[in-house]
Coordinates of N, CA and C in Angstrom, one line a residue:
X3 N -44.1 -18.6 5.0 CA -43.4 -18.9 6.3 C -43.0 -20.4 6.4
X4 N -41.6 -20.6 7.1 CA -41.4 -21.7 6.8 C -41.2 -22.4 8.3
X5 N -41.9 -23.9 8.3 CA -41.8 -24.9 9.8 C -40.4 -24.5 10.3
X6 N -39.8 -24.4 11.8 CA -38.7 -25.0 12.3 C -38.5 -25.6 12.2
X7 N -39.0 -27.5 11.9 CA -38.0 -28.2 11.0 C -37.3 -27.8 10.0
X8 N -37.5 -27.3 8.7 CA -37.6 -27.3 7.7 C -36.0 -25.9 7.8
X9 N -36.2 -25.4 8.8 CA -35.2 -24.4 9.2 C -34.0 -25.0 9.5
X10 N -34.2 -26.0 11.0 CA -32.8 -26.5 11.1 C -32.2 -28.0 10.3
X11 N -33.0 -28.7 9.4 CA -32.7 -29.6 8.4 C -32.0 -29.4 7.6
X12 N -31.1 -29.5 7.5 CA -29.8 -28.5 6.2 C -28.8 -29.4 6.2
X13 N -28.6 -29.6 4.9 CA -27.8 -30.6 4.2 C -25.9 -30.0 4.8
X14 N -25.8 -29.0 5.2 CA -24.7 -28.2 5.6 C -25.1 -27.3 6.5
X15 N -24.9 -27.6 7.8 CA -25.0 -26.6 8.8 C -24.2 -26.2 9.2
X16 N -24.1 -24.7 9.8 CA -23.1 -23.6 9.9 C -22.2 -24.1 10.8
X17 N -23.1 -24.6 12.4 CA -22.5 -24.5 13.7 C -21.5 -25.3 13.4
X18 N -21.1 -26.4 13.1 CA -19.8 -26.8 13.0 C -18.5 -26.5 12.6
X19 N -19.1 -25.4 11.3 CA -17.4 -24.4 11.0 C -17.2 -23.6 12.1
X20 N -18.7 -22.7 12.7 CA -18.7 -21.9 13.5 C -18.1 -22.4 14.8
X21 N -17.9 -23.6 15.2 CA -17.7 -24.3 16.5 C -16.2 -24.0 16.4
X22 N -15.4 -24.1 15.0 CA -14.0 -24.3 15.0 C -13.2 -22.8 14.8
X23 N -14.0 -22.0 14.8 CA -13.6 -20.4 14.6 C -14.1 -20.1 15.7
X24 N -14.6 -20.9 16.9 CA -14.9 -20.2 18.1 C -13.6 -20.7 19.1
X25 N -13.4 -22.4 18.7 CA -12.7 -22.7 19.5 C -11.2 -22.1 19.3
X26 N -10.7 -21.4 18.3 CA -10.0 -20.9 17.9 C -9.7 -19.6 18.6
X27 N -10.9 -19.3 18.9 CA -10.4 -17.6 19.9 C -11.0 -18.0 21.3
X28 N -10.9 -16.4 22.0 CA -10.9 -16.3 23.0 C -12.5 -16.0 23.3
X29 N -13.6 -16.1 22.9 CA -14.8 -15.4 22.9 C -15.6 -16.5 23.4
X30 N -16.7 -16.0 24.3 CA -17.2 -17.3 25.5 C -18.7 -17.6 24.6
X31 N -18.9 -18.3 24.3 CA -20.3 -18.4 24.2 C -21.3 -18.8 25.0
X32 N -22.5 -17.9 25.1 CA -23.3 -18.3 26.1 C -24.7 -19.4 26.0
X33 N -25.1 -19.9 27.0 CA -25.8 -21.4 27.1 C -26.9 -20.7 26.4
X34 N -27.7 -21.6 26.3 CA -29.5 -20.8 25.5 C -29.9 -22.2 25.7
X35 N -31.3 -22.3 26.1 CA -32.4 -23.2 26.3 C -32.9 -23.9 24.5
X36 N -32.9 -24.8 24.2 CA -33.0 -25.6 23.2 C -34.1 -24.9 22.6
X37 N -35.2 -24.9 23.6 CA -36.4 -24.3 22.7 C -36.7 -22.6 22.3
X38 N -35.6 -22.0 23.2 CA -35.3 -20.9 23.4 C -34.8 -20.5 21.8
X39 N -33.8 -21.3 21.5 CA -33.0 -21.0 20.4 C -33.8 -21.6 19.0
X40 N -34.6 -22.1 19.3 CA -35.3 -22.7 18.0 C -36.6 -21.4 17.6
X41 N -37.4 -21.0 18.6 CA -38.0 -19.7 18.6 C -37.3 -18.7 18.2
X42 N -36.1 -18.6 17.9 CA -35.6 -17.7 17.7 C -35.1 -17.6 16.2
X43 N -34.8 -19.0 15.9 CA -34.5 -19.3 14.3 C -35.8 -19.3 13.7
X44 N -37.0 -19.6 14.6 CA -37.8 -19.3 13.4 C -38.6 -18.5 13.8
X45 N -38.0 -17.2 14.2 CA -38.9 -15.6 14.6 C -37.8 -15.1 13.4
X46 N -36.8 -15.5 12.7 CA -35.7 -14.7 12.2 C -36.1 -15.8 10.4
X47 N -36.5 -16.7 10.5 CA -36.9 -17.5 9.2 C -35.9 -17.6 8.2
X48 N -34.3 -17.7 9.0 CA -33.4 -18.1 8.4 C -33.0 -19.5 8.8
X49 N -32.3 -20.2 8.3 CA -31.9 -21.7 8.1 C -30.8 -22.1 9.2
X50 N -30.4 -22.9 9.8 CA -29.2 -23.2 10.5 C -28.0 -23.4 9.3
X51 N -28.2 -23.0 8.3 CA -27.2 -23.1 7.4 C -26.4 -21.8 7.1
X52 N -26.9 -21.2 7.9 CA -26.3 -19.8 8.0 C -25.4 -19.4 9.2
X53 N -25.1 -18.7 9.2 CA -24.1 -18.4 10.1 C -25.1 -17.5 11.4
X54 N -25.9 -16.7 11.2 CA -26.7 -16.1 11.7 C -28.0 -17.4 12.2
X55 N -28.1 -17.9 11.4 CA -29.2 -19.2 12.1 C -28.5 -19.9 13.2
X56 N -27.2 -20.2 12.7 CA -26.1 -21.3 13.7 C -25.8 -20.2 15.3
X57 N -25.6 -19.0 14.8 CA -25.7 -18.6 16.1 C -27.4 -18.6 17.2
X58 N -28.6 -18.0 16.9 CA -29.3 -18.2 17.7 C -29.7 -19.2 17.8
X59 N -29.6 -20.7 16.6 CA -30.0 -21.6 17.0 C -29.0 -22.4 18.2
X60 N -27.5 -22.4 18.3 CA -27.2 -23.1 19.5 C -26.2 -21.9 20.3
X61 N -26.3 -20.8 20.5 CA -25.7 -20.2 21.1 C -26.7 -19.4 22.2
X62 N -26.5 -18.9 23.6 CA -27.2 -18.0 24.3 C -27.0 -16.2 23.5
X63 N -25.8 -16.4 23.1 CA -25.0 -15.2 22.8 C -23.4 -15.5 22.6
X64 N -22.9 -14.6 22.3 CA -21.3 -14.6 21.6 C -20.8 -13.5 22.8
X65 N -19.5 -13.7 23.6 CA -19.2 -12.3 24.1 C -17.7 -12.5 23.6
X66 N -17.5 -11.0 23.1 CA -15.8 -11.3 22.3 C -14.8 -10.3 22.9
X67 N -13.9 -10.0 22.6 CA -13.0 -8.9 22.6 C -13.2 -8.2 24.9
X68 N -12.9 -9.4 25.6 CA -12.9 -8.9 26.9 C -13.9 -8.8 27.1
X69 N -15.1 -9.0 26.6 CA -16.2 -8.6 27.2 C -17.0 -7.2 26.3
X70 N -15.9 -6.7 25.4 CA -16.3 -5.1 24.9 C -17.8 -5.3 24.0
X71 N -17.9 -6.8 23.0 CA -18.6 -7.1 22.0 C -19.5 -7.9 22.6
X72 N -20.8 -7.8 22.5 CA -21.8 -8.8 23.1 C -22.8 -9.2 21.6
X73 N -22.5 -10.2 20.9 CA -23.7 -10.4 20.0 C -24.5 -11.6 20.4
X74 N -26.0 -10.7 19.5 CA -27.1 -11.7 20.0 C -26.9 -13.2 19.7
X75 N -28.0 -14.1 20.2 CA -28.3 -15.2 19.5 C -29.2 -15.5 19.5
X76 N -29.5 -16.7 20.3 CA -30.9 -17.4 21.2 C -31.3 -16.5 22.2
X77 N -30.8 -16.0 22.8 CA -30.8 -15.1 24.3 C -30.1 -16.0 25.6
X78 N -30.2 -15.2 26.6 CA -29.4 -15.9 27.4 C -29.9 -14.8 29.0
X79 N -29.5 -15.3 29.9 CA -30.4 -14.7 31.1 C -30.3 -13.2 31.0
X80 N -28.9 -12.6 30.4 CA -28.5 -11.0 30.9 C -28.4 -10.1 29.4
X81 N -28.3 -11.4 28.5 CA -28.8 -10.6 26.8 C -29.9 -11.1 26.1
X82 N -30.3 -10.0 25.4 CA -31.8 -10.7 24.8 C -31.2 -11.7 23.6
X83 N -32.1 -12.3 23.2 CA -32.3 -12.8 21.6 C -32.1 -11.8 20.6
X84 N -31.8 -12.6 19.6 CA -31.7 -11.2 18.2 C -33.3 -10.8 17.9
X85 N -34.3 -11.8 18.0 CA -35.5 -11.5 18.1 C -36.2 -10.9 19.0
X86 N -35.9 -11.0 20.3 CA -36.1 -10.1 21.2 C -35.7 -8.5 21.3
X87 N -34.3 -8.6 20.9 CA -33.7 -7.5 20.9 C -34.3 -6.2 19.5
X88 N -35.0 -7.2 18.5 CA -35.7 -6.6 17.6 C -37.2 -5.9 17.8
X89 N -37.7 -7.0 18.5 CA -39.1 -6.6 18.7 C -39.9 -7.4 18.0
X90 N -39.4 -8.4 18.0 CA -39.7 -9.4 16.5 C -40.9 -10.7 17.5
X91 N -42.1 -10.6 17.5 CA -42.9 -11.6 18.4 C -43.3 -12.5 17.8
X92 N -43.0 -12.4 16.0 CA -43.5 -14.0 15.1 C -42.3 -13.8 14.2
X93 N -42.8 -14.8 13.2 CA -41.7 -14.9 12.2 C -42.1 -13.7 11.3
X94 N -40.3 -13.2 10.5 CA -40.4 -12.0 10.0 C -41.2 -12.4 8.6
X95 N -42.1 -12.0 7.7 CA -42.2 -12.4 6.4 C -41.6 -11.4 5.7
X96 N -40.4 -10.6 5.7 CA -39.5 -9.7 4.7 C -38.7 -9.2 5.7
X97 N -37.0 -9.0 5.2 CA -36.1 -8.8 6.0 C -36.9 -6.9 6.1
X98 N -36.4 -7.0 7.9 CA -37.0 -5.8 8.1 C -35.7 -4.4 8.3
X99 N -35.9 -3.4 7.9 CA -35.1 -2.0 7.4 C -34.0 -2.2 8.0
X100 N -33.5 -2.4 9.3 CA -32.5 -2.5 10.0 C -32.6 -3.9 11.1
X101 N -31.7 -4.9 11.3 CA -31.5 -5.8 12.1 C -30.7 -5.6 13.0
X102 N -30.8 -5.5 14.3 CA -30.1 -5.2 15.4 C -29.3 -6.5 15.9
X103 N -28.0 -6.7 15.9 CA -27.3 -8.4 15.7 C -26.9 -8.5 17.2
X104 N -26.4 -6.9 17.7 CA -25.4 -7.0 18.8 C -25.0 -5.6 19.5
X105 N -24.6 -5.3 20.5 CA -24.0 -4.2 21.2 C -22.7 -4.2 21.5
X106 N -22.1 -3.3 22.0 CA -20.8 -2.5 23.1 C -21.0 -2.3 24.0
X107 N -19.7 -2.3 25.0 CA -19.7 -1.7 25.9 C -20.0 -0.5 26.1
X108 N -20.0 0.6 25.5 CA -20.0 1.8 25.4 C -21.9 2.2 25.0
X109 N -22.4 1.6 24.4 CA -24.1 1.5 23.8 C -23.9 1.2 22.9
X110 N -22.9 1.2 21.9 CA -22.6 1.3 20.4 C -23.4 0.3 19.7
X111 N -24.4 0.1 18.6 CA -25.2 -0.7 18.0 C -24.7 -1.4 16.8
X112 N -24.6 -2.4 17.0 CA -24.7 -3.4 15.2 C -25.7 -3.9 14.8
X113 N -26.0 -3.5 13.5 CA -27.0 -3.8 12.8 C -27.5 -4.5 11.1
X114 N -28.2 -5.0 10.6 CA -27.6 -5.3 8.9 C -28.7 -4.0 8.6
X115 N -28.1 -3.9 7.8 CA -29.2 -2.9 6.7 C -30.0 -3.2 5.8
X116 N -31.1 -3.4 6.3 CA -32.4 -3.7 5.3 C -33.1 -2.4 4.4
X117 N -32.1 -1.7 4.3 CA -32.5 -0.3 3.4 C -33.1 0.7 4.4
X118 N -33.3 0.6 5.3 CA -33.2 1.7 6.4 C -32.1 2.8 6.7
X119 N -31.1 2.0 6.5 CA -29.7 3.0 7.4 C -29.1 3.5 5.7
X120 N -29.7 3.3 4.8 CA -29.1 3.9 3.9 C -27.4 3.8 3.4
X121 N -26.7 2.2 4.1 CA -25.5 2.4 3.5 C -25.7 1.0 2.3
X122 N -26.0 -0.2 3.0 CA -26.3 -1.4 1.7 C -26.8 -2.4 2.4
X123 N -27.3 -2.8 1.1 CA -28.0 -4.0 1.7 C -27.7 -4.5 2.2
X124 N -27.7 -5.8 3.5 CA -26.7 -6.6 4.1 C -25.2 -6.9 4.5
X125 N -25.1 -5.4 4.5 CA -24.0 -4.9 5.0 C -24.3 -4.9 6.9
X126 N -23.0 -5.3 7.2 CA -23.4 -4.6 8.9 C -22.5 -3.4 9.1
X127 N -23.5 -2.6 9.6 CA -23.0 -1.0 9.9 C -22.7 -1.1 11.4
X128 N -22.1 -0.3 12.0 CA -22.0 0.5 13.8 C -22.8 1.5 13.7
X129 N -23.1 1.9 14.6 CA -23.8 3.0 15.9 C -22.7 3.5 16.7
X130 N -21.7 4.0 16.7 CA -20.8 4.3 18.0 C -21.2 5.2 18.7
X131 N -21.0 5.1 19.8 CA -21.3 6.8 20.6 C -20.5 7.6 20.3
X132 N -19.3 7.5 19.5 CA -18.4 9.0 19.4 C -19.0 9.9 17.8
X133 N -19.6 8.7 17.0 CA -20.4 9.6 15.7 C -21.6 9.9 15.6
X134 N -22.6 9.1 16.4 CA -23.4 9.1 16.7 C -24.2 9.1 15.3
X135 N -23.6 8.3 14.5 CA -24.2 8.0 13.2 C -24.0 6.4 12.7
X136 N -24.4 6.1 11.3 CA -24.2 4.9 11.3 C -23.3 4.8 10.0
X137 N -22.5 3.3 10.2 CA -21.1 3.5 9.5 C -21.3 2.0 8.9
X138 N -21.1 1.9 7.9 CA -20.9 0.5 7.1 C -19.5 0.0 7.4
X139 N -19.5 -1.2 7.6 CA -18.1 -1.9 8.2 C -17.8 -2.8 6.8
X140 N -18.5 -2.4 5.8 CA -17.5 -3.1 4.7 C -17.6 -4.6 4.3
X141 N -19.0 -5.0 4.9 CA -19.4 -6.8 5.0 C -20.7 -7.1 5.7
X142 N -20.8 -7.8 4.9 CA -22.6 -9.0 5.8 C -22.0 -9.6 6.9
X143 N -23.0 -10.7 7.6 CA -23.0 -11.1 9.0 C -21.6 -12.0 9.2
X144 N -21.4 -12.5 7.9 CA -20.6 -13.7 8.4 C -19.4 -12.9 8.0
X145 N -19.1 -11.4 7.7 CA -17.3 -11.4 7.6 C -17.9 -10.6 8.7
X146 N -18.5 -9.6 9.6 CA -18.4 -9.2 11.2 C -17.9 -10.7 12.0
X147 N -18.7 -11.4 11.3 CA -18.6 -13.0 12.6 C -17.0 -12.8 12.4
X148 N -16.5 -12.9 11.6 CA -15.1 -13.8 11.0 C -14.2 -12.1 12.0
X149 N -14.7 -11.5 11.5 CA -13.7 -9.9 12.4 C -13.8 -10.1 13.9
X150 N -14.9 -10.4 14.1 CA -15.6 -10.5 15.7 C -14.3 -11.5 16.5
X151 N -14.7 -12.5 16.0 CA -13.8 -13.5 16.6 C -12.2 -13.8 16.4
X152 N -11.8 -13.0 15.2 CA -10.3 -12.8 14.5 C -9.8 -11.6 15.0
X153 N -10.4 -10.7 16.0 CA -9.3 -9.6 16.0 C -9.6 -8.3 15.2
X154 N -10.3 -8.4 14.6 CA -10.2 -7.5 12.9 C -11.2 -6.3 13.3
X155 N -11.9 -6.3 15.0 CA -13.0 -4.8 14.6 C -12.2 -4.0 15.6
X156 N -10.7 -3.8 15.8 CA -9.8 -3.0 16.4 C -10.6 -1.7 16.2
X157 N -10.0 -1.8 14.0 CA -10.0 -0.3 13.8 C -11.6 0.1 13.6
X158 N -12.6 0.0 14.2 CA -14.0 0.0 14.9 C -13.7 0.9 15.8
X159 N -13.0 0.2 16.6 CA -13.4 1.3 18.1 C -11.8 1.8 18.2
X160 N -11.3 2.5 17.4 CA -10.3 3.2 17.4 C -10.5 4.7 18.0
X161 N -10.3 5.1 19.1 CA -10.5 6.5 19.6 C -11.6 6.4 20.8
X162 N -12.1 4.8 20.9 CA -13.4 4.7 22.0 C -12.1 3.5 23.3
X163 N -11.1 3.7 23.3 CA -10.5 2.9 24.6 C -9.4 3.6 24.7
X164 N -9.0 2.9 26.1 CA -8.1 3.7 26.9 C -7.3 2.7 27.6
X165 N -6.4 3.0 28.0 CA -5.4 2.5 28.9 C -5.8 1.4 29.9
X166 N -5.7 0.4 29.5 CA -6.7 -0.8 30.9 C -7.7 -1.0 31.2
X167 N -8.0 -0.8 29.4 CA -9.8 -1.2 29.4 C -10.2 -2.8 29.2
X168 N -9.2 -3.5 29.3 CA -9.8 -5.0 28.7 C -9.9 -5.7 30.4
X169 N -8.7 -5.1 31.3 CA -9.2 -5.7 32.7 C -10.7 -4.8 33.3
X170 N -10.8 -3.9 33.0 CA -11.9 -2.8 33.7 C -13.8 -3.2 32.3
X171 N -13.3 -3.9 31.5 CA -14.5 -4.2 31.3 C -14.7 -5.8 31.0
X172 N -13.7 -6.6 31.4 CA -13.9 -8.1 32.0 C -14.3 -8.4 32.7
X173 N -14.5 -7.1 33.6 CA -14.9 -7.4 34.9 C -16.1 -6.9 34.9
X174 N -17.4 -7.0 33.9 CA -18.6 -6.3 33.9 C -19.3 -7.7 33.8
X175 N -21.0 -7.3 34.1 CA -21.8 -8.4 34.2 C -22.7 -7.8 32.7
X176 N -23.0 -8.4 31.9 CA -23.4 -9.1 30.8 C -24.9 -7.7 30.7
X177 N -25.1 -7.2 31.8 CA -26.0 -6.0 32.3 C -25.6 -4.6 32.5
X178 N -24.1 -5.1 32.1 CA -23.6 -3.8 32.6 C -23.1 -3.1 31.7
X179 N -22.8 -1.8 31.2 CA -21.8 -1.0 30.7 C -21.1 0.3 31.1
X180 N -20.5 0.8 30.5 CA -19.6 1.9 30.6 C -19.9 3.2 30.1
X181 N -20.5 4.0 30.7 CA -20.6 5.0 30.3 C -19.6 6.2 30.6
X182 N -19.3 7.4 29.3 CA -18.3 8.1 29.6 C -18.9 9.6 29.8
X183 N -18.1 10.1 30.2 CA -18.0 11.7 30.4 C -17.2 12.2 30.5
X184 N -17.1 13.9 29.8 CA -18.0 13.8 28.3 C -18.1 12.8 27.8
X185 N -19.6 13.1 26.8 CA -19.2 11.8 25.6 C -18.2 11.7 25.2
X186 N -17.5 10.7 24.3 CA -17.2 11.1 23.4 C -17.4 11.9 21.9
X187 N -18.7 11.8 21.7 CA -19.2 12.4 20.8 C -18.7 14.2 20.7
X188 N -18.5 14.8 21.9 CA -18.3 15.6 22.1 C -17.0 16.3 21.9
X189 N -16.4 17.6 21.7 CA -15.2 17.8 21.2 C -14.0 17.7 22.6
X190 N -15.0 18.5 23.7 CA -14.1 18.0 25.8 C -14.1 16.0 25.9
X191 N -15.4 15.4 25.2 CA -14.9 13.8 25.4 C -14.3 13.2 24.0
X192 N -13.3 13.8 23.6 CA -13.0 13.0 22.2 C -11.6 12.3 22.4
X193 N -11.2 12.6 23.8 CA -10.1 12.1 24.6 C -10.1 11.0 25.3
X194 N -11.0 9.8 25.1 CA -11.4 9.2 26.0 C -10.5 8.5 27.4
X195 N -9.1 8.6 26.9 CA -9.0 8.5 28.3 C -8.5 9.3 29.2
X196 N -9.1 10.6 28.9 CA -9.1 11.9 30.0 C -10.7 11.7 30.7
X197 N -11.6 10.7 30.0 CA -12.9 10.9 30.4 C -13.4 10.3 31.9
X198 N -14.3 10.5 32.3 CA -14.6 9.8 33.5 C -15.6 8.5 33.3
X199 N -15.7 7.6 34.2 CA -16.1 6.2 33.7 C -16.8 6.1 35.0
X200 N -18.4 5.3 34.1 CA -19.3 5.0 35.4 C -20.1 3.9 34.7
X201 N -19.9 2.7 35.6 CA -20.5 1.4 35.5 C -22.0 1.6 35.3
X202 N -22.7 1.2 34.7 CA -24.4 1.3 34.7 C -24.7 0.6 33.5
X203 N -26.1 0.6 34.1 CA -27.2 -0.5 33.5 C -26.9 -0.7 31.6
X204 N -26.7 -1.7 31.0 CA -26.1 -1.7 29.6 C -27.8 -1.3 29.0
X205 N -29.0 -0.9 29.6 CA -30.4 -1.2 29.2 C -30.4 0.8 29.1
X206 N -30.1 1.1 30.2 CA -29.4 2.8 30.2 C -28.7 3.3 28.8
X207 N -27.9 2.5 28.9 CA -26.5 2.6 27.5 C -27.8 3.0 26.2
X208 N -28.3 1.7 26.3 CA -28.9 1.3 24.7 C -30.1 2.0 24.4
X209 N -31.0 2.5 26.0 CA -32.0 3.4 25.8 C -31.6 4.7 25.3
X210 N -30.3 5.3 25.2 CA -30.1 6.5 25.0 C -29.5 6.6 23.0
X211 N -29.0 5.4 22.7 CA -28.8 5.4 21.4 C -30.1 6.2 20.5
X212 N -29.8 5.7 19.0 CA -30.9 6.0 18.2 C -30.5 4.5 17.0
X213 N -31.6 4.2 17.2 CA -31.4 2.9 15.9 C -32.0 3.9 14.5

């Protein structure tokens, strides 16, 4: 196990590329308490040289795309930590089966594959509600980061939006999501915007997934 010094001391640290690919888009980052974020880099015993260290070490959270993408970081009042959100109460000593990074509006899950989900190592997969299975997106943390903030996870949620969804979920609180009816999962909700829409608990959303 390695000190949180020793974690954020790095001859090259992420957050400053990261600062210039954030300032670049439209995606808010949220505050995190100093010691908050440091607990967090070293419950995860990755380096601030990482893209994934640079985010919980100085971010609360990342929210992208209107509000639709919430990824972890440090935590922040209305999202957990990536270590919180794991279940993770010390530092990991082996990357564990699946890493949970981030959510959707919809419950949809991102996660890395620690040989759990069965697509690859270090890959980040989705969770969507309309497959209700898990899907390799084709990259590790830092090409999601680079999609996340570039535009690029459109064809992600291809078939999960509707007509005036970026003003109808900007306007959500950081606790909130969108749940549909039918699912979409379903062959009556595979239309989603014939579906019916009800604001609730994003803790609702995420209890009903399956990691």
């Amino acid at each position: 196990m390695r000190d949180i010094e020793s974690l954020i001391t790095v001859d090259d640290p992420a957050w400053p590329h990261l600062q210039k690919a954030l300032a670049e888009s439209d995606a808010v980052v949220l505050p995190v308490d100093p010691e908050r974020g440091r607990h967090s880099l070293w419950g995860l015993q990755v380096t601030a040289a990482s893209p994934m260290g640079a985010v919980a070490l100085h971010t609360g959270g990342i929210v992208a795309d209107h509000g639709w993408v919430r990824l972890y970081g440090g935590g922040s009042e209305d999202l957990p930590s990536i270590t919180e959100a794991n279940g993770l109460s010390g530092p990991v000593s082996a990357p564990p089966g699946a890493l949970v990074v981030g959510h959707d509006v919809l419950g949809g899950l991102f996660a890395i594959d620690g040989g759990a989900l069965g697509i690859a190592p270090g890959e980040v997969c989705y969770f969507g509600p309309d497959t209700l299975t898990w899907d390799g997106l084709g990259g590790g943390y830092s090409a999601f980061l680079a999609a996340m903030l570039g535009g690029g996870l459109e064809v992600v949620f291809e078939g999960l939006r509707w007509p005036g969804w970026q003003d109808e979920v900007a306007q959500l609180a950081l606790s909130q999501g969108i749940a549909l009816y039918p699912p979409p999962s379903t062959v009556e909700g595979s239309d989603v915007s014939k579906a019916s829409r009800s604001v609730v608990s994003i803790r609702e959303l995420l209890g009903t997934e399956s990691r």
